[in-house]
Amino acid sequence: MNAGPPLPPALPDWNGDVAAARALQVELARRVVLADAFPRPPRTLAGFDVGFEDGGATTRAAAVLLDADSLQPLEAHVARVPTRMPYIPGLLSFRELPALLDALARLSRAPDLVFVDGHGIAHPRRLGIAAHFGVATGLPSIGVAKRVLVGEHAEPGPVRGDAAPLLHRGEAIGVALRSKPRCRPLIVSPGHRVSLPGAVEQVLRCLTRYRLPEPTRLADRLASRRDRGA
DNA sequence: GCGACAG
DNA sequence: ATCTTGTCGC
C-alpha cells in the first residue's frame, strides 16, 4: 500500500476554535492527490448533496449511485444526523461531512468516482468539501459548485463546454464551466485523485439538459425536499 | 477598518 | 441552506 502518514482527526467535535479547524484543513490538504487515479472510464458514479430540516437542527444528506454510461440511477439513499456546527464560510465540510459519510455508508458498493455539491480545491486552503470527502474516504472526487468561494475568472463563452480558468494567488484552482446556455457557469474543481482537466472532462460527460451534472442534480433533488415521488 | 463569503 | 407564489422566458 502507500498509506503515507496517518490522517489527522478529520472531524473533531466542534468547540468553536476556528483557527484550529483551519490548521487541520492545511494539514489535510497535503494529502490531496491531483492526478487522475480512478478507473477510466469510470463504470459507476455517485452524487452527494446536503439539505436541512427543522430549522437547521437536522442535517439531511443524499447519496445517489449511477451507471456511468446511461447516467441512470441505481440506488438512492438519504441520511439524517443532528447538526453539530453552524455554517462558517471556508469551514463548510466540518458541518456537512458527517452526514455525507453516513449517506456513503448506505451505498451497496463503492463508486468509481464521486461528485460533491460544493468546491474541491477551489478553497482558501485548498480543502473544500469535495477534497475533504476524498481525503477522508480515499475515493476519487470532484467538486461541483454553483458559486465562487475564492478566486476570479473571466466570463466563459456562451456554448456548453466553454470554460474560463478560476485563478487564486497565481494558481489555477478550478474552472468556470458553461454547462447550459443562458445559465450561470458551474465552478468545477478537483477533489481528490482527479486532475483539473480530468474533473472538467468527467463533469462534461454527465451533462444532459440541465445546469447540473446528473450525479449532483439527482442528489440535489433528494437532499432538498423537492423530491416529489414517482 | 470595510467587504466578501461554497451550502 | 431555508423562508415562499406567481411569473417571465425559451
PDB file of C-alpha atoms (C1' of nucleotides) in Angstrom:
ATOM      1  CA  MET A   1       0.000   0.000   0.000  1.00  0.00           C
ATOM      2  CA  ASN A   2       1.035   3.645   0.052  1.00  0.00           C
ATOM      3  CA  ALA A   3      -0.839   4.983   3.030  1.00  0.00           C
ATOM      4  CA  GLY A   4       1.580   7.784   3.838  1.00  0.00           C
ATOM      5  CA  PRO A   5       1.299   9.434   7.249  1.00  0.00           C
ATOM      6  CA  PRO A   6      -1.911   8.696   9.142  1.00  0.00           C
ATOM      7  CA  LEU A   7      -4.771  11.142   8.725  1.00  0.00           C
ATOM      8  CA  PRO A   8      -5.232  13.753  11.433  1.00  0.00           C
ATOM      9  CA  PRO A   9      -8.628  13.536  13.118  1.00  0.00           C
ATOM     10  CA  ALA A  10     -10.913  14.554  10.272  1.00  0.00           C
ATOM     11  CA  LEU A  11     -13.884  15.566  12.388  1.00  0.00           C
ATOM     12  CA  PRO A  12     -13.083  16.796  15.897  1.00  0.00           C
ATOM     13  CA  ASP A  13     -16.146  17.819  17.879  1.00  0.00           C
ATOM     14  CA  TRP A  14     -16.785  21.459  17.157  1.00  0.00           C
ATOM     15  CA  ASN A  15     -15.611  23.635  20.021  1.00  0.00           C
ATOM     16  CA  GLY A  16     -15.676  26.982  18.290  1.00  0.00           C
ATOM     17  CA  ASP A  17     -11.963  27.003  17.551  1.00  0.00           C
ATOM     18  CA  VAL A  18     -11.864  28.386  14.021  1.00  0.00           C
ATOM     19  CA  ALA A  19      -8.085  28.672  13.977  1.00  0.00           C
ATOM     20  CA  ALA A  20      -7.672  25.004  14.894  1.00  0.00           C
ATOM     21  CA  ALA A  21     -10.131  23.935  12.196  1.00  0.00           C
ATOM     22  CA  ARG A  22      -8.218  25.961   9.613  1.00  0.00           C
ATOM     23  CA  ALA A  23      -4.939  24.436  10.707  1.00  0.00           C
ATOM     24  CA  LEU A  24      -6.439  20.978  10.298  1.00  0.00           C
ATOM     25  CA  GLN A  25      -7.534  21.880   6.783  1.00  0.00           C
ATOM     26  CA  VAL A  26      -3.995  22.881   5.864  1.00  0.00           C
ATOM     27  CA  GLU A  27      -2.809  19.522   7.183  1.00  0.00           C
ATOM     28  CA  LEU A  28      -5.473  17.527   5.329  1.00  0.00           C
ATOM     29  CA  ALA A  29      -4.876  19.465   2.110  1.00  0.00           C
ATOM     30  CA  ARG A  30      -1.375  17.963   1.984  1.00  0.00           C
ATOM     31  CA  ARG A  31      -2.949  14.545   1.393  1.00  0.00           C
ATOM     32  CA  VAL A  32      -4.870  15.645  -1.683  1.00  0.00           C
ATOM     33  CA  VAL A  33      -3.727  13.940  -4.892  1.00  0.00           C
ATOM     34  CA  LEU A  34      -4.286  15.982  -8.057  1.00  0.00           C
ATOM     35  CA  ALA A  35      -3.606  13.253 -10.626  1.00  0.00           C
ATOM     36  CA  ASP A  36      -6.216  11.064 -12.301  1.00  0.00           C
ATOM     37  CA  ALA A  37      -6.250   7.876 -10.233  1.00  0.00           C
ATOM     38  CA  PHE A  38      -9.669   6.367 -10.915  1.00  0.00           C
ATOM     39  CA  PRO A  39     -10.979   3.798 -13.439  1.00  0.00           C
ATOM     40  CA  ARG A  40     -11.075   5.423 -16.848  1.00  0.00           C
ATOM     41  CA  PRO A  41     -13.685   5.362 -17.974  1.00  0.00           C
ATOM     42  CA  PRO A  42     -15.489   5.014 -14.651  1.00  0.00           C
ATOM     43  CA  ARG A  43     -18.299   2.437 -14.508  1.00  0.00           C
ATOM     44  CA  THR A  44     -20.200   3.852 -11.556  1.00  0.00           C
ATOM     45  CA  LEU A  45     -20.593   7.399 -10.293  1.00  0.00           C
ATOM     46  CA  ALA A  46     -22.053   8.798  -7.111  1.00  0.00           C
ATOM     47  CA  GLY A  47     -23.564  12.186  -6.385  1.00  0.00           C
ATOM     48  CA  PHE A  48     -23.789  13.788  -2.921  1.00  0.00           C
ATOM     49  CA  ASP A  49     -25.552  16.822  -1.524  1.00  0.00           C
ATOM     50  CA  VAL A  50     -26.858  18.153   1.776  1.00  0.00           C
ATOM     51  CA  GLY A  51     -30.025  19.858   2.941  1.00  0.00           C
ATOM     52  CA  PHE A  52     -31.513  20.821   6.321  1.00  0.00           C
ATOM     53  CA  GLU A  53     -34.739  20.235   8.259  1.00  0.00           C
ATOM     54  CA  ASP A  54     -36.254  21.516  11.465  1.00  0.00           C
ATOM     55  CA  GLY A  55     -34.859  24.960  11.004  1.00  0.00           C
ATOM     56  CA  GLY A  56     -31.360  23.530  10.652  1.00  0.00           C
ATOM     57  CA  ALA A  57     -31.417  21.173  13.632  1.00  0.00           C
ATOM     58  CA  THR A  58     -31.220  18.152  11.351  1.00  0.00           C
ATOM     59  CA  THR A  59     -28.748  17.715   8.503  1.00  0.00           C
ATOM     60  CA  ARG A  60     -30.025  15.594   5.648  1.00  0.00           C
ATOM     61  CA  ALA A  61     -27.530  14.070   3.166  1.00  0.00           C
ATOM     62  CA  ALA A  62     -28.409  12.344  -0.110  1.00  0.00           C
ATOM     63  CA  ALA A  63     -26.279   9.783  -1.942  1.00  0.00           C
ATOM     64  CA  VAL A  64     -27.146   8.553  -5.428  1.00  0.00           C
ATOM     65  CA  LEU A  65     -25.283   5.797  -7.261  1.00  0.00           C
ATOM     66  CA  LEU A  66     -25.459   5.920 -11.070  1.00  0.00           C
ATOM     67  CA  ASP A  67     -24.402   3.811 -14.019  1.00  0.00           C
ATOM     68  CA  ALA A  68     -21.671   5.899 -15.668  1.00  0.00           C
ATOM     69  CA  ASP A  69     -22.738   5.069 -19.216  1.00  0.00           C
ATOM     70  CA  SER A  70     -26.505   5.507 -19.060  1.00  0.00           C
ATOM     71  CA  LEU A  71     -26.374   8.048 -16.211  1.00  0.00           C
ATOM     72  CA  GLN A  72     -29.398   6.238 -14.805  1.00  0.00           C
ATOM     73  CA  PRO A  73     -29.696   5.987 -11.005  1.00  0.00           C
ATOM     74  CA  LEU A  74     -29.043   2.565  -9.475  1.00  0.00           C
ATOM     75  CA  GLU A  75     -29.584   3.459  -5.817  1.00  0.00           C
ATOM     76  CA  ALA A  76     -30.632   6.478  -3.780  1.00  0.00           C
ATOM     77  CA  HIS A  77     -30.298   6.977  -0.030  1.00  0.00           C
ATOM     78  CA  VAL A  78     -30.969   9.727   2.494  1.00  0.00           C
ATOM     79  CA  ALA A  79     -29.229  10.031   5.868  1.00  0.00           C
ATOM     80  CA  ARG A  80     -30.284  12.300   8.727  1.00  0.00           C
ATOM     81  CA  VAL A  81     -27.971  13.378  11.534  1.00  0.00           C
ATOM     82  CA  PRO A  82     -28.186  16.114  14.150  1.00  0.00           C
ATOM     83  CA  THR A  83     -26.472  19.339  13.062  1.00  0.00           C
ATOM     84  CA  ARG A  84     -23.406  19.973  15.236  1.00  0.00           C
ATOM     85  CA  MET A  85     -21.938  23.145  13.831  1.00  0.00           C
ATOM     86  CA  PRO A  86     -23.044  26.444  12.258  1.00  0.00           C
ATOM     87  CA  TYR A  87     -22.247  27.408   8.691  1.00  0.00           C
ATOM     88  CA  ILE A  88     -18.961  29.281   8.529  1.00  0.00           C
ATOM     89  CA  PRO A  89     -17.612  30.203   5.067  1.00  0.00           C
ATOM     90  CA  GLY A  90     -14.490  28.125   4.474  1.00  0.00           C
ATOM     91  CA  LEU A  91     -15.399  25.536   7.111  1.00  0.00           C
ATOM     92  CA  LEU A  92     -18.388  24.008   5.342  1.00  0.00           C
ATOM     93  CA  SER A  93     -17.008  20.463   5.306  1.00  0.00           C
ATOM     94  CA  PHE A  94     -16.835  20.238   9.097  1.00  0.00           C
ATOM     95  CA  ARG A  95     -20.557  20.953   9.194  1.00  0.00           C
ATOM     96  CA  GLU A  96     -21.684  18.689   6.346  1.00  0.00           C
ATOM     97  CA  LEU A  97     -19.202  15.817   6.129  1.00  0.00           C
ATOM     98  CA  PRO A  98     -20.667  13.735   8.981  1.00  0.00           C
ATOM     99  CA  ALA A  99     -23.988  13.443   7.152  1.00  0.00           C
ATOM    100  CA  LEU A 100     -22.285  12.740   3.828  1.00  0.00           C
ATOM    101  CA  LEU A 101     -20.258   9.881   5.304  1.00  0.00           C
ATOM    102  CA  ASP A 102     -23.420   8.416   6.799  1.00  0.00           C
ATOM    103  CA  ALA A 103     -25.066   8.511   3.360  1.00  0.00           C
ATOM    104  CA  LEU A 104     -21.986   6.981   1.724  1.00  0.00           C
ATOM    105  CA  ALA A 105     -22.111   4.039   4.132  1.00  0.00           C
ATOM    106  CA  ARG A 106     -25.587   3.213   2.839  1.00  0.00           C
ATOM    107  CA  LEU A 107     -24.403   2.502  -0.707  1.00  0.00           C
ATOM    108  CA  SER A 108     -24.203  -1.224  -1.512  1.00  0.00           C
ATOM    109  CA  ARG A 109     -20.850  -0.719  -3.244  1.00  0.00           C
ATOM    110  CA  ALA A 110     -18.125   1.882  -3.587  1.00  0.00           C
ATOM    111  CA  PRO A 111     -18.440   4.165  -6.650  1.00  0.00           C
ATOM    112  CA  ASP A 112     -15.537   4.668  -9.068  1.00  0.00           C
ATOM    113  CA  LEU A 113     -15.899   8.436  -8.901  1.00  0.00           C
ATOM    114  CA  VAL A 114     -17.732  10.842  -6.610  1.00  0.00           C
ATOM    115  CA  PHE A 115     -19.322  14.231  -7.342  1.00  0.00           C
ATOM    116  CA  VAL A 116     -19.993  16.517  -4.398  1.00  0.00           C
ATOM    117  CA  ASP A 117     -22.089  19.713  -4.400  1.00  0.00           C
ATOM    118  CA  GLY A 118     -19.528  22.307  -3.327  1.00  0.00           C
ATOM    119  CA  HIS A 119     -15.879  23.039  -4.036  1.00  0.00           C
ATOM    120  CA  GLY A 120     -12.898  20.705  -4.327  1.00  0.00           C
ATOM    121  CA  ILE A 121      -9.582  22.559  -4.086  1.00  0.00           C
ATOM    122  CA  ALA A 122     -11.158  25.890  -5.087  1.00  0.00           C
ATOM    123  CA  HIS A 123     -10.937  26.883  -1.439  1.00  0.00           C
ATOM    124  CA  PRO A 124      -8.811  29.328   0.620  1.00  0.00           C
ATOM    125  CA  ARG A 125      -6.707  26.451   1.982  1.00  0.00           C
ATOM    126  CA  ARG A 126      -7.411  24.053  -0.915  1.00  0.00           C
ATOM    127  CA  LEU A 127      -9.745  21.850   1.111  1.00  0.00           C
ATOM    128  CA  GLY A 128     -13.319  22.382   0.034  1.00  0.00           C
ATOM    129  CA  ILE A 129     -15.877  19.726   0.965  1.00  0.00           C
ATOM    130  CA  ALA A 130     -15.219  17.576  -2.118  1.00  0.00           C
ATOM    131  CA  ALA A 131     -11.496  17.445  -1.382  1.00  0.00           C
ATOM    132  CA  HIS A 132     -12.115  16.745   2.301  1.00  0.00           C
ATOM    133  CA  PHE A 133     -14.567  13.988   1.377  1.00  0.00           C
ATOM    134  CA  GLY A 134     -11.989  12.433  -0.947  1.00  0.00           C
ATOM    135  CA  VAL A 135      -9.141  12.513   1.546  1.00  0.00           C
ATOM    136  CA  ALA A 136     -11.374  11.198   4.323  1.00  0.00           C
ATOM    137  CA  THR A 137     -12.659   8.256   2.268  1.00  0.00           C
ATOM    138  CA  GLY A 138      -9.855   7.667  -0.200  1.00  0.00           C
ATOM    139  CA  LEU A 139     -12.373   7.900  -3.038  1.00  0.00           C
ATOM    140  CA  PRO A 140     -11.716   9.902  -6.231  1.00  0.00           C
ATOM    141  CA  SER A 141     -13.823  13.073  -6.025  1.00  0.00           C
ATOM    142  CA  ILE A 142     -14.837  16.206  -7.914  1.00  0.00           C
ATOM    143  CA  GLY A 143     -16.359  19.419  -6.594  1.00  0.00           C
ATOM    144  CA  VAL A 144     -19.272  20.994  -8.482  1.00  0.00           C
ATOM    145  CA  ALA A 145     -20.276  24.358  -7.011  1.00  0.00           C
ATOM    146  CA  LYS A 146     -22.851  26.897  -8.126  1.00  0.00           C
ATOM    147  CA  ARG A 147     -20.863  29.913  -6.968  1.00  0.00           C
ATOM    148  CA  VAL A 148     -17.307  31.064  -6.347  1.00  0.00           C
ATOM    149  CA  LEU A 149     -15.845  30.979  -2.822  1.00  0.00           C
ATOM    150  CA  VAL A 150     -12.374  32.296  -3.670  1.00  0.00           C
ATOM    151  CA  GLY A 151     -10.596  33.299  -6.867  1.00  0.00           C
ATOM    152  CA  GLU A 152     -11.577  35.164 -10.008  1.00  0.00           C
ATOM    153  CA  HIS A 153     -12.494  34.122 -13.509  1.00  0.00           C
ATOM    154  CA  ALA A 154     -13.488  35.669 -16.820  1.00  0.00           C
ATOM    155  CA  GLU A 155     -16.965  35.100 -18.221  1.00  0.00           C
ATOM    156  CA  PRO A 156     -16.848  31.808 -20.146  1.00  0.00           C
ATOM    157  CA  GLY A 157     -18.254  31.639 -23.695  1.00  0.00           C
ATOM    158  CA  PRO A 158     -21.992  31.022 -24.267  1.00  0.00           C
ATOM    159  CA  VAL A 159     -21.737  27.476 -25.566  1.00  0.00           C
ATOM    160  CA  ARG A 160     -21.990  24.361 -23.413  1.00  0.00           C
ATOM    161  CA  GLY A 161     -18.446  23.280 -22.665  1.00  0.00           C
ATOM    162  CA  ASP A 162     -16.957  26.776 -22.826  1.00  0.00           C
ATOM    163  CA  ALA A 163     -14.728  27.402 -19.839  1.00  0.00           C
ATOM    164  CA  ALA A 164     -12.607  30.029 -18.117  1.00  0.00           C
ATOM    165  CA  PRO A 165      -9.922  29.241 -15.526  1.00  0.00           C
ATOM    166  CA  LEU A 166     -10.565  30.121 -11.879  1.00  0.00           C
ATOM    167  CA  LEU A 167      -7.389  31.703 -10.523  1.00  0.00           C
ATOM    168  CA  HIS A 168      -6.334  32.331  -6.946  1.00  0.00           C
ATOM    169  CA  ARG A 169      -2.916  33.508  -5.811  1.00  0.00           C
ATOM    170  CA  GLY A 170      -1.437  32.621  -9.178  1.00  0.00           C
ATOM    171  CA  GLU A 171      -2.852  29.112  -9.189  1.00  0.00           C
ATOM    172  CA  ALA A 172      -5.470  27.544 -11.463  1.00  0.00           C
ATOM    173  CA  ILE A 173      -7.731  26.013  -8.817  1.00  0.00           C
ATOM    174  CA  GLY A 174     -10.770  25.298 -10.927  1.00  0.00           C
ATOM    175  CA  VAL A 175     -12.803  26.219 -13.972  1.00  0.00           C
ATOM    176  CA  ALA A 176     -15.942  28.251 -14.594  1.00  0.00           C
ATOM    177  CA  LEU A 177     -17.834  25.908 -16.922  1.00  0.00           C
ATOM    178  CA  ARG A 178     -20.851  26.766 -19.046  1.00  0.00           C
ATOM    179  CA  SER A 179     -22.960  23.654 -18.541  1.00  0.00           C
ATOM    180  CA  LYS A 180     -26.093  25.135 -20.113  1.00  0.00           C
ATOM    181  CA  PRO A 181     -26.753  28.204 -22.290  1.00  0.00           C
ATOM    182  CA  ARG A 182     -28.125  31.273 -20.506  1.00  0.00           C
ATOM    183  CA  CYS A 183     -27.269  29.824 -17.106  1.00  0.00           C
ATOM    184  CA  ARG A 184     -24.569  30.952 -14.704  1.00  0.00           C
ATOM    185  CA  PRO A 185     -21.472  28.786 -15.117  1.00  0.00           C
ATOM    186  CA  LEU A 186     -20.672  25.965 -12.713  1.00  0.00           C
ATOM    187  CA  ILE A 187     -17.436  26.104 -10.750  1.00  0.00           C
ATOM    188  CA  VAL A 188     -15.682  22.765 -11.197  1.00  0.00           C
ATOM    189  CA  SER A 189     -12.582  21.804  -9.245  1.00  0.00           C
ATOM    190  CA  PRO A 190     -10.673  18.611  -8.444  1.00  0.00           C
ATOM    191  CA  GLY A 191     -11.411  16.975  -5.136  1.00  0.00           C
ATOM    192  CA  HIS A 192      -9.051  14.029  -4.667  1.00  0.00           C
ATOM    193  CA  ARG A 193      -7.285  11.654  -7.119  1.00  0.00           C
ATOM    194  CA  VAL A 194      -8.525  13.714 -10.076  1.00  0.00           C
ATOM    195  CA  SER A 195      -6.738  16.353 -12.176  1.00  0.00           C
ATOM    196  CA  LEU A 196      -8.304  19.664 -13.185  1.00  0.00           C
ATOM    197  CA  PRO A 197      -8.679  18.636 -16.857  1.00  0.00           C
ATOM    198  CA  GLY A 198      -9.944  15.260 -15.677  1.00  0.00           C
ATOM    199  CA  ALA A 199     -12.558  16.877 -13.447  1.00  0.00           C
ATOM    200  CA  VAL A 200     -13.873  19.031 -16.288  1.00  0.00           C
ATOM    201  CA  GLU A 201     -13.925  16.054 -18.634  1.00  0.00           C
ATOM    202  CA  GLN A 202     -15.965  13.938 -16.229  1.00  0.00           C
ATOM    203  CA  VAL A 203     -18.443  16.708 -15.480  1.00  0.00           C
ATOM    204  CA  LEU A 204     -18.993  17.289 -19.198  1.00  0.00           C
ATOM    205  CA  ARG A 205     -19.691  13.596 -19.605  1.00  0.00           C
ATOM    206  CA  CYS A 206     -22.518  13.872 -17.076  1.00  0.00           C
ATOM    207  CA  LEU A 207     -24.357  16.842 -18.575  1.00  0.00           C
ATOM    208  CA  THR A 208     -27.784  16.361 -20.141  1.00  0.00           C
ATOM    209  CA  ARG A 209     -30.476  19.025 -20.384  1.00  0.00           C
ATOM    210  CA  TYR A 210     -29.904  20.685 -17.020  1.00  0.00           C
ATOM    211  CA  ARG A 211     -27.378  23.039 -15.489  1.00  0.00           C
ATOM    212  CA  LEU A 212     -26.095  20.457 -13.029  1.00  0.00           C
ATOM    213  CA  PRO A 213     -24.407  17.185 -13.987  1.00  0.00           C
ATOM    214  CA  GLU A 214     -26.629  14.141 -13.279  1.00  0.00           C
ATOM    215  CA  PRO A 215     -24.878  12.862 -10.134  1.00  0.00           C
ATOM    216  CA  THR A 216     -25.192  16.173  -8.340  1.00  0.00           C
ATOM    217  CA  ARG A 217     -28.565  17.036  -9.839  1.00  0.00           C
ATOM    218  CA  LEU A 218     -30.190  13.849  -8.584  1.00  0.00           C
ATOM    219  CA  ALA A 219     -28.608  14.127  -5.137  1.00  0.00           C
ATOM    220  CA  ASP A 220     -29.709  17.751  -5.012  1.00  0.00           C
ATOM    221  CA  ARG A 221     -33.347  16.824  -5.507  1.00  0.00           C
ATOM    222  CA  LEU A 222     -33.287  14.226  -2.779  1.00  0.00           C
ATOM    223  CA  ALA A 223     -31.443  16.401  -0.307  1.00  0.00           C
ATOM    224  CA  SER A 224     -33.551  19.489  -0.812  1.00  0.00           C
ATOM    225  CA  ARG A 225     -37.027  18.082  -0.123  1.00  0.00           C
ATOM    226  CA  ARG A 226     -38.456  18.719  -3.606  1.00  0.00           C
ATOM    227  CA  ASP A 227     -38.324  15.028  -4.455  1.00  0.00           C
ATOM    228  CA  ARG A 228     -41.993  14.700  -5.328  1.00  0.00           C
ATOM    229  CA  GLY A 229     -42.235  10.893  -5.682  1.00  0.00           C
ATOM    230  CA  ALA A 230     -42.708   8.979  -8.968  1.00  0.00           C
TER     231      ALA A 230
ATOM    232  C1'  DG B   1     -11.403  49.176   9.337  1.00  0.00           C
ATOM    233  C1'  DC B   2     -14.595  47.603   5.264  1.00  0.00           C
ATOM    234  C1'  DG B   3     -16.472  43.995   2.332  1.00  0.00           C
ATOM    235  C1'  DA B   4     -16.667  39.026   0.627  1.00  0.00           C
ATOM    236  C1'  DC B   5     -18.095  34.765   1.883  1.00  0.00           C
ATOM    237  C1'  DA B   6     -19.446  27.062  -1.070  1.00  0.00           C
ATOM    238  C1'  DG B   7     -24.044  25.308   1.412  1.00  0.00           C
TER     239       DG B   7
ATOM    240  C1'  DA C   1     -29.016  26.085   3.054  1.00  0.00           C
ATOM    241  C1'  DT C   2     -34.014  27.870   4.144  1.00  0.00           C
ATOM    242  C1'  DC C   3     -38.296  31.006   4.299  1.00  0.00           C
ATOM    243  C1'  DT C   4     -42.015  31.196  -0.289  1.00  0.00           C
ATOM    244  C1'  DT C   5     -46.320  32.325  -5.451  1.00  0.00           C
ATOM    245  C1'  DG C   6     -46.566  33.640  -9.162  1.00  0.00           C
ATOM    246  C1'  DT C   7     -44.475  34.725 -13.186  1.00  0.00           C
ATOM    247  C1'  DC C   8     -41.352  35.870 -17.267  1.00  0.00           C
ATOM    248  C1'  DG C   9     -38.989  33.355 -20.962  1.00  0.00           C
ATOM    249  C1'  DC C  10     -37.331  29.561 -24.026  1.00  0.00           C
TER     250       DC C  10
END
